[in-house]
Short mmCIF file of C-alpha atoms in Angstrom, two decimals:
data_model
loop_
_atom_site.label_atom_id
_atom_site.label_comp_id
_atom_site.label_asym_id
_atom_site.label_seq_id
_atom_site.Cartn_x
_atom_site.Cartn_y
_atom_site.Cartn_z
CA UNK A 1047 -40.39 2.53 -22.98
CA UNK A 1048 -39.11 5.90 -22.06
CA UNK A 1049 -38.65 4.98 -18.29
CA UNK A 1050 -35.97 2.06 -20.03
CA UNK A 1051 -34.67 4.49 -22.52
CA UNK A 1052 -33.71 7.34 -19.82
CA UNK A 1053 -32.64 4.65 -17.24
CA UNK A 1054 -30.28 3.51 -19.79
CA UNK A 1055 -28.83 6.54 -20.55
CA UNK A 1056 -28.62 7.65 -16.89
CA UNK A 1057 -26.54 4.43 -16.35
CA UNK A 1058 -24.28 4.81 -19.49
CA UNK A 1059 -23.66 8.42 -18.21
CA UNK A 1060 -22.88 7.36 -14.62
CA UNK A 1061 -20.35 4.87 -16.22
CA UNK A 1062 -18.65 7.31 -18.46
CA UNK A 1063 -18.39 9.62 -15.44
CA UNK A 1064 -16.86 6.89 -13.20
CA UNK A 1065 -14.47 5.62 -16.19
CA UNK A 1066 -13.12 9.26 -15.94
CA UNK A 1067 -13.02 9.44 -12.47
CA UNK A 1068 -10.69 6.19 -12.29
CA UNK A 1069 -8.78 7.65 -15.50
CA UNK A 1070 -8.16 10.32 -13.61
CA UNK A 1071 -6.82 8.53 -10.41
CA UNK A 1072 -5.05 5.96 -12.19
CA UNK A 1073 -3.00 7.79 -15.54
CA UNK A 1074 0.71 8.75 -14.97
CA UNK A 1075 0.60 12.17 -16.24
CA UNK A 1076 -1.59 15.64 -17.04
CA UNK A 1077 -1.84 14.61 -20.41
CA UNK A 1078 -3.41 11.42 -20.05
CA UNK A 1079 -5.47 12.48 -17.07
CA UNK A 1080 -6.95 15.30 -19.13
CA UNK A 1081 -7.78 12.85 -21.68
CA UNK A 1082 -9.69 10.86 -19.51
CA UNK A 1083 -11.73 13.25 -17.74
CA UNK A 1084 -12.71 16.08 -20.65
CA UNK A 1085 -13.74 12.96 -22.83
CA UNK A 1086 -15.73 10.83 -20.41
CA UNK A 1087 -16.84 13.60 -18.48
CA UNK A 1088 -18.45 15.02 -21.57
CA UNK A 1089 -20.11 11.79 -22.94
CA UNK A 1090 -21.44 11.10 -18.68
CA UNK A 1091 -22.74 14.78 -18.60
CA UNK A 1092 -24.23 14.08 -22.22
CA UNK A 1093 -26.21 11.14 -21.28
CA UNK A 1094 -27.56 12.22 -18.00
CA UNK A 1095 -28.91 15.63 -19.19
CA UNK A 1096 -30.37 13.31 -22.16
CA UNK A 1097 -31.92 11.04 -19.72
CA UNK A 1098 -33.52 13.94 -17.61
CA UNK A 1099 -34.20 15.42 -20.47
CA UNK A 1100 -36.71 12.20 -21.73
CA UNK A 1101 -37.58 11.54 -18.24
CA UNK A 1102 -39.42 14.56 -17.61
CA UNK A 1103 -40.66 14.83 -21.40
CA UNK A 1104 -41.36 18.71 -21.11
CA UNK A 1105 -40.29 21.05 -23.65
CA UNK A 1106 -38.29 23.41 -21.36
CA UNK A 1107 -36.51 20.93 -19.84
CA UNK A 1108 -35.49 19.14 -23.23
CA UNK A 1109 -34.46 23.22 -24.31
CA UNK A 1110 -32.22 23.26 -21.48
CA UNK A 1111 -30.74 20.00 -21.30
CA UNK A 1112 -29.66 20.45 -25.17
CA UNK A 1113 -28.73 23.96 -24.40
CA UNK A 1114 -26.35 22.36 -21.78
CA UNK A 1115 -25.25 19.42 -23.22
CA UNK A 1116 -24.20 21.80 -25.93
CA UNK A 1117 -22.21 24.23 -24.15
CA UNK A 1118 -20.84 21.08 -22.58
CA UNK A 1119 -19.51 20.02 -25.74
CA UNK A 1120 -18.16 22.89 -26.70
CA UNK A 1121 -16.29 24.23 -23.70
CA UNK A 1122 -14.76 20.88 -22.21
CA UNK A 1123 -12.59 20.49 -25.29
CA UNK A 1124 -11.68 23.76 -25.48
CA UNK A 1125 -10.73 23.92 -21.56
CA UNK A 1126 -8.98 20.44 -21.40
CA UNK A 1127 -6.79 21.59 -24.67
CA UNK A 1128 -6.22 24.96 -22.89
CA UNK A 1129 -5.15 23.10 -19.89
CA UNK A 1130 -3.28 20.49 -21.71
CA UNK A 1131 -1.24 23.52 -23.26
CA UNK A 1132 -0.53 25.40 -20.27
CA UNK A 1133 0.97 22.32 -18.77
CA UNK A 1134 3.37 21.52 -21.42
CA UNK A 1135 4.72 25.07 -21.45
CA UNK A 1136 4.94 24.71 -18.00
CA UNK A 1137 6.60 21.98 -18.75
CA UNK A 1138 4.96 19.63 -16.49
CA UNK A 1139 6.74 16.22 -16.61
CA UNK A 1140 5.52 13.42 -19.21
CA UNK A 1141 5.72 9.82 -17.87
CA UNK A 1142 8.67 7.97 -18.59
CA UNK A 1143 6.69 5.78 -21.45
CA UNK A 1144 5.54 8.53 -23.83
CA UNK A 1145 7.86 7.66 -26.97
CA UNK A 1146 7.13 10.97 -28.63
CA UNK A 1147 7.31 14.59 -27.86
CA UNK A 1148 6.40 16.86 -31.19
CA UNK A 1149 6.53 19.81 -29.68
CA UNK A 1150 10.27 19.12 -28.34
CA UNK A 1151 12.31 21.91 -29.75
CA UNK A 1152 9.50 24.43 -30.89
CA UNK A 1153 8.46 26.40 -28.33
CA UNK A 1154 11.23 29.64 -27.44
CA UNK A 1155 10.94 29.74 -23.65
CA UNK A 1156 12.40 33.15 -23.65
CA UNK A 1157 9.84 34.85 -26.34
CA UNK A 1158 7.02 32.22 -25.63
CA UNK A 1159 6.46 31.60 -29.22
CA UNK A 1160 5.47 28.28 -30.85
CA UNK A 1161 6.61 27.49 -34.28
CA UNK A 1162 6.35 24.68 -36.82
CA UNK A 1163 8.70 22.36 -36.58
CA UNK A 1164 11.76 21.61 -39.49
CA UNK A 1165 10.37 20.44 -42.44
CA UNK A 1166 12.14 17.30 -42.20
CA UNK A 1167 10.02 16.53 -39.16
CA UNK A 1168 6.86 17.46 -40.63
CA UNK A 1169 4.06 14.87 -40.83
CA UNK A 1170 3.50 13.41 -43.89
CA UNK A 1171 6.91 14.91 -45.39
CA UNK A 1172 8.83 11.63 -46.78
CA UNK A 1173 11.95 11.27 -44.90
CA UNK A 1174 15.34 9.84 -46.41
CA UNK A 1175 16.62 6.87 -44.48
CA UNK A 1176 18.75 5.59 -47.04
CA UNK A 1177 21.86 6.80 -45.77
#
């Protein structure tokens, strides 16, 4: 049962990891491509440390495949979102379909601060458009 279990999840992370491998080849922009590979990327490593992890069935290795599959979690996120900013203030080109920029209009270039944007543009803030 545990040969099944582990083969399953060392199939479900090979997937993931070639879902965000063609993401990656096949998205328009940074944006999207980051998307792809920090969130399949995660879930592949995920699974295949899990899988090792039952395969083998020792203690240290289930310590270290948690221990990785944790830092995993946390620093992918935090690294794609860190990318994903430093393109945008690079401003790195968005592909000619995104219908929305939020950030258009709140970042000052010349002191390289960030600030909300108008009230009026706020999410959540009712907007007038009875005029």
């Amino acid at each position: 049962m545990a040969q099944i279990l582990s083969s399953s999840l060392f199939l479900i992370g090979v997937a993931f990891m070639l879902i965000a491998a063609i993401g990656v080849v096949r998205m328009p922009d940074i944006f999207m491509r980051l998307h792809c590979s920090t969130k399949s990327a995660t879930l592949g490593v995920g699974c295949v440390m899990l899988g090792a992890a039952l395969h083998f069935g020792e203690f240290a290795i289930w310590a270290r495949a948690v221990a990785v599959v944790t830092f995993i979690f946390v620093t992918a996120p935090v690294a794609g979102h860190i990318l994903g900013r430093a393109a945008y203030l690079a401003r790195a080109p968005l592909w000619e379909g995104t219908l929305s920029d939020e950030l258009h209009g709140c970042y000052s270039p010349e002191t390289h601060l960030l600030h909300s944007p108008p009230e009026h543009l706020r999410p959540g803030v009712e907007r007038d458009t009875r005029h």
